[in-house]
mmCIF file of C-alpha atoms and ligand atoms in Angstrom:
data_model
loop_
_atom_site.group_PDB
_atom_site.id
_atom_site.type_symbol
_atom_site.label_atom_id
_atom_site.label_comp_id
_atom_site.label_asym_id
_atom_site.label_seq_id
_atom_site.Cartn_x
_atom_site.Cartn_y
_atom_site.Cartn_z
ATOM 1 C CA MET A 1 201.144 -10.948 44.694
ATOM 2 C CA CYS A 2 197.283 -11.509 44.345
ATOM 3 C CA ASP A 3 195.206 -10.285 47.454
ATOM 4 C CA THR A 4 192.167 -12.352 46.584
ATOM 5 C CA CYS A 5 193.501 -15.734 45.272
ATOM 6 C CA GLY A 6 197.139 -15.774 46.923
ATOM 7 C CA CYS A 7 198.122 -17.150 43.657
ATOM 8 C CA GLY A 8 197.560 -20.790 45.240
ATOM 9 C CA ASP A 9 199.759 -19.805 48.614
ATOM 10 C CA THR A 10 197.699 -21.913 51.186
ATOM 11 C CA LYS A 11 199.768 -19.570 53.813
ATOM 12 C CA ILE A 12 198.080 -16.833 52.739
ATOM 13 C CA VAL A 13 194.913 -17.768 51.393
ATOM 14 C CA PRO A 14 193.775 -21.011 53.248
ATOM 15 C CA VAL A 15 192.121 -24.232 51.364
ATOM 16 C CA ASP A 16 188.737 -23.623 52.705
ATOM 17 C CA VAL A 17 188.768 -20.100 52.009
ATOM 18 C CA HIS A 18 190.290 -20.134 48.381
ATOM 19 C CA ASP A 19 187.656 -23.320 47.909
ATOM 20 C CA ARG A 20 184.639 -20.661 48.905
ATOM 21 C CA ILE A 21 186.136 -17.596 46.905
ATOM 22 C CA LEU A 22 186.004 -19.791 43.461
ATOM 23 C CA ALA A 23 182.242 -20.954 44.550
ATOM 24 C CA GLY A 24 180.891 -17.683 44.508
ATOM 25 C CA ASN A 25 182.610 -16.565 41.687
ATOM 26 C CA ASP A 26 181.332 -20.035 39.937
ATOM 27 C CA ARG A 27 177.966 -18.569 40.819
ATOM 28 C CA GLN A 28 178.470 -15.323 39.368
ATOM 29 C CA ALA A 29 180.022 -16.365 36.154
ATOM 30 C CA ARG A 30 176.527 -19.125 35.799
ATOM 31 C CA HIS A 31 174.701 -15.401 36.075
ATOM 32 C CA ASN A 32 176.754 -13.877 33.652
ATOM 33 C CA ARG A 33 176.497 -16.568 31.424
ATOM 34 C CA GLU A 34 172.644 -16.508 31.577
ATOM 35 C CA HIS A 35 173.368 -12.821 30.325
ATOM 36 C CA PHE A 36 175.197 -13.498 27.730
ATOM 37 C CA ALA A 37 172.930 -16.290 26.249
ATOM 38 C CA MET A 38 169.783 -13.946 26.697
ATOM 39 C CA ASP A 39 171.746 -11.451 24.747
ATOM 40 C CA GLY A 40 173.062 -13.458 22.041
ATOM 41 C CA VAL A 41 176.590 -12.823 23.011
ATOM 42 C CA LEU A 42 179.459 -14.730 22.347
ATOM 43 C CA ALA A 43 182.167 -14.448 24.754
ATOM 44 C CA ILE A 44 185.669 -15.188 24.529
ATOM 45 C CA ASN A 45 188.163 -15.297 27.414
ATOM 46 C CA LEU A 46 191.512 -14.390 25.922
ATOM 47 C CA MET A 47 194.477 -15.276 28.067
ATOM 48 C CA GLY A 48 198.447 -15.112 27.714
ATOM 49 C CA SER A 49 201.416 -14.281 29.534
ATOM 50 C CA PRO A 50 202.049 -10.271 29.800
ATOM 51 C CA GLY A 51 203.146 -9.521 26.084
ATOM 52 C CA ALA A 52 201.960 -11.983 24.534
ATOM 53 C CA GLY A 53 200.082 -10.129 21.620
ATOM 54 C CA LYS A 54 196.575 -10.372 23.267
ATOM 55 C CA THR A 55 195.795 -6.667 22.264
ATOM 56 C CA ALA A 56 197.613 -6.590 18.981
ATOM 57 C CA LEU A 57 195.862 -9.675 18.169
ATOM 58 C CA LEU A 58 192.230 -8.307 18.859
ATOM 59 C CA GLU A 59 193.293 -5.171 16.953
ATOM 60 C CA ALA A 60 193.960 -7.690 13.934
ATOM 61 C CA THR A 61 190.453 -9.279 14.533
ATOM 62 C CA ALA A 62 188.801 -6.158 14.388
ATOM 63 C CA ARG A 63 190.466 -5.631 11.130
ATOM 64 C CA ALA A 64 189.229 -8.852 10.011
ATOM 65 C CA LEU A 65 185.829 -8.919 11.468
ATOM 66 C CA ALA A 66 184.937 -5.327 9.869
ATOM 67 C CA GLY A 67 181.491 -4.912 8.816
ATOM 68 C CA LYS A 68 180.893 -8.750 9.681
ATOM 69 C CA LYS A 69 180.245 -8.940 13.186
ATOM 70 C CA ARG A 70 180.130 -6.505 16.033
ATOM 71 C CA LEU A 71 182.656 -6.521 18.501
ATOM 72 C CA GLY A 72 183.136 -5.625 22.347
ATOM 73 C CA ALA A 73 186.069 -5.698 24.744
ATOM 74 C CA ILE A 74 186.730 -5.717 28.320
ATOM 75 C CA SER A 75 190.531 -5.460 29.010
ATOM 76 C CA GLY A 76 191.893 -6.053 32.714
ATOM 77 C CA ASP A 77 195.372 -4.952 33.838
ATOM 78 C CA LEU A 78 196.664 -3.998 37.602
ATOM 79 C CA ALA A 79 196.920 -0.061 35.977
ATOM 80 C CA THR A 80 196.234 1.980 32.968
ATOM 81 C CA ASP A 81 193.477 2.167 30.324
ATOM 82 C CA HIS A 82 195.932 1.516 27.692
ATOM 83 C CA ASP A 83 194.392 -1.446 25.849
ATOM 84 C CA ALA A 84 190.978 -0.494 26.106
ATOM 85 C CA GLU A 85 192.037 3.081 24.415
ATOM 86 C CA ARG A 86 193.819 1.089 21.662
ATOM 87 C CA LEU A 87 190.988 -0.990 21.266
ATOM 88 C CA ARG A 88 188.913 1.605 20.546
ATOM 89 C CA ARG A 89 190.887 3.235 18.119
ATOM 90 C CA ALA A 90 190.779 -0.175 16.589
ATOM 91 C CA GLY A 91 187.327 0.247 16.170
ATOM 92 C CA ILE A 92 186.151 -2.017 19.177
ATOM 93 C CA PRO A 93 183.980 -0.305 22.188
ATOM 94 C CA SER A 94 185.771 -1.184 24.944
ATOM 95 C CA ILE A 95 185.912 -0.564 28.729
ATOM 96 C CA GLY A 96 188.803 -1.072 30.819
ATOM 97 C CA ILE A 97 188.843 -2.960 34.605
ATOM 98 C CA THR A 98 191.980 -2.097 36.469
ATOM 99 C CA THR A 99 192.477 -4.475 38.948
ATOM 100 C CA GLY A 100 194.762 -2.880 41.484
ATOM 101 C CA SER A 101 196.978 -5.761 42.975
ATOM 102 C CA ALA A 102 194.539 -8.650 41.659
ATOM 103 C CA CYS A 103 196.338 -10.795 39.116
ATOM 104 C CA HIS A 104 193.163 -11.922 37.263
ATOM 105 C CA LEU A 105 189.841 -10.859 36.574
ATOM 106 C CA ASP A 106 186.619 -12.758 38.494
ATOM 107 C CA ALA A 107 182.993 -12.907 37.398
ATOM 108 C CA GLU A 108 182.132 -9.830 39.592
ATOM 109 C CA MET A 109 184.410 -8.129 38.278
ATOM 110 C CA ILE A 110 182.920 -8.261 34.710
ATOM 111 C CA HIS A 111 179.278 -8.299 35.810
ATOM 112 C CA HIS A 112 179.872 -4.924 37.008
ATOM 113 C CA ALA A 113 181.323 -4.126 33.570
ATOM 114 C CA LEU A 114 178.199 -5.434 32.041
ATOM 115 C CA HIS A 115 176.383 -2.590 33.544
ATOM 116 C CA ASP A 116 178.090 0.233 31.315
ATOM 117 C CA PRO A 117 177.896 -0.362 27.348
ATOM 118 C CA PRO A 118 174.659 -1.839 25.268
ATOM 119 C CA TRP A 119 176.527 -5.339 25.483
ATOM 120 C CA GLU A 120 173.189 -7.032 24.131
ATOM 121 C CA ARG A 121 174.076 -5.255 20.974
ATOM 122 C CA VAL A 122 177.409 -7.158 20.396
ATOM 123 C CA ASP A 123 178.022 -10.448 18.697
ATOM 124 C CA CYS A 124 181.471 -11.352 19.730
ATOM 125 C CA LEU A 125 182.341 -10.042 23.590
ATOM 126 C CA PHE A 126 186.371 -10.510 24.343
ATOM 127 C CA VAL A 127 187.570 -10.388 27.635
ATOM 128 C CA GLU A 128 191.263 -9.735 27.549
ATOM 129 C CA ASN A 129 192.580 -10.819 30.859
ATOM 130 C CA VAL A 130 195.437 -9.420 32.847
ATOM 131 C CA GLY A 131 198.477 -11.161 31.392
ATOM 132 C CA ASN A 132 199.159 -14.332 33.135
ATOM 133 C CA LEU A 133 199.613 -17.946 32.470
ATOM 134 C CA VAL A 134 198.437 -18.927 36.008
ATOM 135 C CA CYS A 135 195.410 -17.719 37.951
ATOM 136 C CA PRO A 136 192.897 -16.599 35.105
ATOM 137 C CA ALA A 137 192.638 -20.212 34.061
ATOM 138 C CA ILE A 138 190.507 -20.961 37.434
ATOM 139 C CA TYR A 139 188.069 -18.209 37.536
ATOM 140 C CA ASP A 140 185.249 -18.939 35.510
ATOM 141 C CA LEU A 141 183.823 -15.309 33.840
ATOM 142 C CA GLY A 142 180.818 -16.928 32.274
ATOM 143 C CA GLN A 143 182.511 -17.322 28.702
ATOM 144 C CA ARG A 144 181.562 -19.737 26.388
ATOM 145 C CA CYS A 145 185.271 -20.048 25.331
ATOM 146 C CA ASN A 146 188.920 -19.992 26.454
ATOM 147 C CA VAL A 147 191.509 -18.589 24.050
ATOM 148 C CA VAL A 148 195.260 -18.617 25.201
ATOM 149 C CA ALA A 149 197.590 -16.194 23.499
ATOM 150 C CA LEU A 150 201.070 -17.802 23.558
ATOM 151 C CA SER A 151 203.563 -16.310 21.375
ATOM 152 C CA VAL A 152 206.725 -18.054 20.117
ATOM 153 C CA THR A 153 209.325 -15.831 22.070
ATOM 154 C CA GLU A 154 208.085 -17.452 24.903
ATOM 155 C CA GLY A 155 209.666 -20.972 23.802
ATOM 156 C CA VAL A 156 208.432 -24.399 23.173
ATOM 157 C CA ASP A 157 207.992 -25.480 27.105
ATOM 158 C CA LYS A 158 205.400 -23.108 28.305
ATOM 159 C CA PRO A 159 202.194 -25.448 28.035
ATOM 160 C CA LEU A 160 204.276 -28.138 29.877
ATOM 161 C CA LYS A 161 205.226 -25.578 32.741
ATOM 162 C CA TYR A 162 201.658 -23.826 33.118
ATOM 163 C CA PRO A 163 199.683 -26.801 32.094
ATOM 164 C CA VAL A 164 196.060 -25.918 34.149
ATOM 165 C CA MET A 165 196.078 -22.939 31.504
ATOM 166 C CA PHE A 166 196.338 -24.750 28.578
ATOM 167 C CA GLN A 167 194.258 -27.930 29.742
ATOM 168 C CA ARG A 168 191.261 -25.218 29.769
ATOM 169 C CA ALA A 169 191.653 -23.809 26.445
ATOM 170 C CA ASP A 170 189.562 -24.630 23.651
ATOM 171 C CA LEU A 171 192.207 -22.814 21.133
ATOM 172 C CA VAL A 172 195.717 -21.652 21.286
ATOM 173 C CA LEU A 173 196.991 -18.849 19.079
ATOM 174 C CA LEU A 174 200.248 -19.405 18.568
ATOM 175 C CA THR A 175 201.150 -15.509 18.331
ATOM 176 C CA LYS A 176 203.902 -13.567 16.654
ATOM 177 C CA MET A 177 204.821 -15.925 13.945
ATOM 178 C CA ASP A 178 206.425 -13.281 11.887
ATOM 179 C CA LEU A 179 209.201 -13.402 14.349
ATOM 180 C CA LEU A 180 209.855 -17.616 14.554
ATOM 181 C CA PRO A 181 212.713 -16.923 11.610
ATOM 182 C CA HIS A 182 214.767 -15.183 14.258
ATOM 183 C CA LEU A 183 214.618 -17.886 16.982
ATOM 184 C CA GLU A 184 217.034 -21.050 16.392
ATOM 185 C CA ASP A 185 215.575 -22.810 18.989
ATOM 186 C CA VAL A 186 212.269 -22.502 18.892
ATOM 187 C CA SER A 187 210.094 -24.876 16.328
ATOM 188 C CA VAL A 188 206.288 -24.859 15.902
ATOM 189 C CA ALA A 189 206.125 -28.711 15.665
ATOM 190 C CA ALA A 190 207.732 -28.757 19.502
ATOM 191 C CA ILE A 191 205.290 -26.444 20.591
ATOM 192 C CA ARG A 192 202.084 -28.593 18.806
ATOM 193 C CA ASP A 193 203.780 -31.653 20.939
ATOM 194 C CA ALA A 194 203.953 -29.821 24.314
ATOM 195 C CA LEU A 195 200.345 -28.817 23.771
ATOM 196 C CA ALA A 196 199.111 -32.831 22.633
ATOM 197 C CA ARG A 197 200.367 -33.729 26.310
ATOM 198 C CA VAL A 198 198.215 -31.241 27.929
ATOM 199 C CA MET A 199 195.467 -29.686 26.139
ATOM 200 C CA PRO A 200 192.605 -32.583 25.986
ATOM 201 C CA ASP A 201 191.431 -31.515 22.631
ATOM 202 C CA PRO A 202 194.366 -30.081 21.153
ATOM 203 C CA ARG A 203 193.757 -27.027 18.747
ATOM 204 C CA MET A 204 196.164 -24.505 17.905
ATOM 205 C CA ILE A 205 196.576 -21.636 14.811
ATOM 206 C CA ALA A 206 199.562 -20.119 14.121
ATOM 207 C CA VAL A 207 199.189 -16.265 13.407
ATOM 208 C CA SER A 208 200.622 -13.000 13.063
ATOM 209 C CA ALA A 209 199.229 -9.562 14.014
ATOM 210 C CA ARG A 210 201.996 -8.189 12.199
ATOM 211 C CA THR A 211 201.557 -9.659 8.833
ATOM 212 C CA GLY A 212 197.904 -11.092 8.841
ATOM 213 C CA ALA A 213 199.155 -14.464 8.655
ATOM 214 C CA GLY A 214 196.555 -16.452 10.089
ATOM 215 C CA ILE A 215 194.024 -13.824 11.641
ATOM 216 C CA GLY A 216 191.638 -15.228 8.461
ATOM 217 C CA GLU A 217 191.390 -18.823 9.967
ATOM 218 C CA TRP A 218 191.536 -17.313 13.564
ATOM 219 C CA ALA A 219 188.405 -15.101 12.124
ATOM 220 C CA GLY A 220 186.838 -18.470 10.690
ATOM 221 C CA TRP A 221 187.135 -20.152 13.821
ATOM 222 C CA LEU A 222 185.258 -17.406 15.465
ATOM 223 C CA GLU A 223 182.473 -16.871 12.735
ATOM 224 C CA ALA A 224 182.132 -21.080 12.908
ATOM 225 C CA LEU A 225 180.945 -20.497 16.512
ATOM 226 C CA GLY A 226 177.746 -18.440 15.290
HETATM 227 N N1 LIG B 1 206.780 -9.097 15.668
HETATM 228 C C1 LIG B 1 205.300 -8.879 16.203
HETATM 229 N N2 LIG B 1 204.921 -8.107 17.454
HETATM 230 C C2 LIG B 1 204.073 -8.000 17.983
HETATM 231 C C3 LIG B 1 203.098 -9.083 17.321
HETATM 232 N N3 LIG B 1 201.602 -8.630 18.088
HETATM 233 C C4 LIG B 1 202.312 -8.368 19.228
HETATM 234 N N4 LIG B 1 203.175 -8.010 18.961
HETATM 235 C C5 LIG B 1 203.931 -6.803 20.023
HETATM 236 O O1 LIG B 1 204.336 -7.431 21.078
HETATM 237 C C6 LIG B 1 204.214 -6.398 21.726
HETATM 238 C C7 LIG B 1 203.234 -6.616 23.050
HETATM 239 O O2 LIG B 1 201.696 -6.930 22.400
HETATM 240 P P1 LIG B 1 200.664 -6.570 23.082
HETATM 241 O O3 LIG B 1 199.395 -6.578 22.339
HETATM 242 O O4 LIG B 1 200.651 -5.708 23.725
HETATM 243 O O5 LIG B 1 200.595 -7.592 23.872
HETATM 244 P P2 LIG B 1 199.203 -7.939 25.271
HETATM 245 O O6 LIG B 1 199.685 -9.703 25.463
HETATM 246 O O7 LIG B 1 198.242 -7.249 25.151
HETATM 247 O O8 LIG B 1 200.036 -7.196 26.307
HETATM 248 P P3 LIG B 1 199.264 -7.488 27.874
HETATM 249 O O9 LIG B 1 198.107 -6.874 27.818
HETATM 250 O O10 LIG B 1 200.608 -6.216 28.561
HETATM 251 O O11 LIG B 1 199.752 -8.503 28.857
HETATM 252 C C8 LIG B 1 203.990 -5.063 21.443
HETATM 253 O O12 LIG B 1 205.209 -4.691 21.435
HETATM 254 C C9 LIG B 1 203.359 -5.685 20.000
HETATM 255 O O13 LIG B 1 203.698 -4.465 19.266
HETATM 256 C C10 LIG B 1 203.139 -9.904 15.887
HETATM 257 O O14 LIG B 1 202.513 -10.498 15.685
HETATM 258 N N5 LIG B 1 204.451 -9.749 15.796
HETATM 259 MG MG1 LIG B 2 197.194 -6.304 26.102
#
């Protein structure tokens, strides 16, 4: 259970307190956005369920964009620095934020992390949010884009069950495509249909970090953002 947002439970965090927390977060996010704009950093908030393949996707992205873009990452988990270590091994300067009991990153945590490495020399900063399809979507971090990793193994109905996450996504990356032949009840068409029902401007790229399929298209999407 998340101490700060109460996961939308009004018995734990009353509505007015929740609104105050979000207003404070929005102020801090605006400040972060000014930092990113001043330094020419493209900040991407990468969200998705635990184990959706977010870190694997960033590892594959590092291979695809090597020598083309300077990448950096901030990765959030309740405990351990594992993802930041994986990303550093993949050649992405990264720092980990351990949130303790909080199930999302907030703008203050990102601002604090920005004081450490030389982010102004990074072209693209990925924020790998805590694995969770609920509250990360409502905390603005100052990012330019929201990208959601949705793995084929999660089934076809997640966009319908967790609409807020997908309503706020600029792009959905359908991950682990190499596993699709093993999943009898999952089709890309059904996932596309579910996304079309909730995303205002549905955009999806099917990828596999394992085989590299679709990673070039994703890298192209990033490069087109500048
Ligand atoms: N077959 C296959 N497995 C994958 C792929 N991407 C990730 N995985 C596996 O899925 C598991 C979770 O991948 P991660 O990249 O750690 O997922 P994550 O979303 O970063 O997980 P958290 O940060 O813990 O939420 C690992 O065992 C990966 O090897 C893929 O494209 N294909
Ligand atoms: Mg990860």
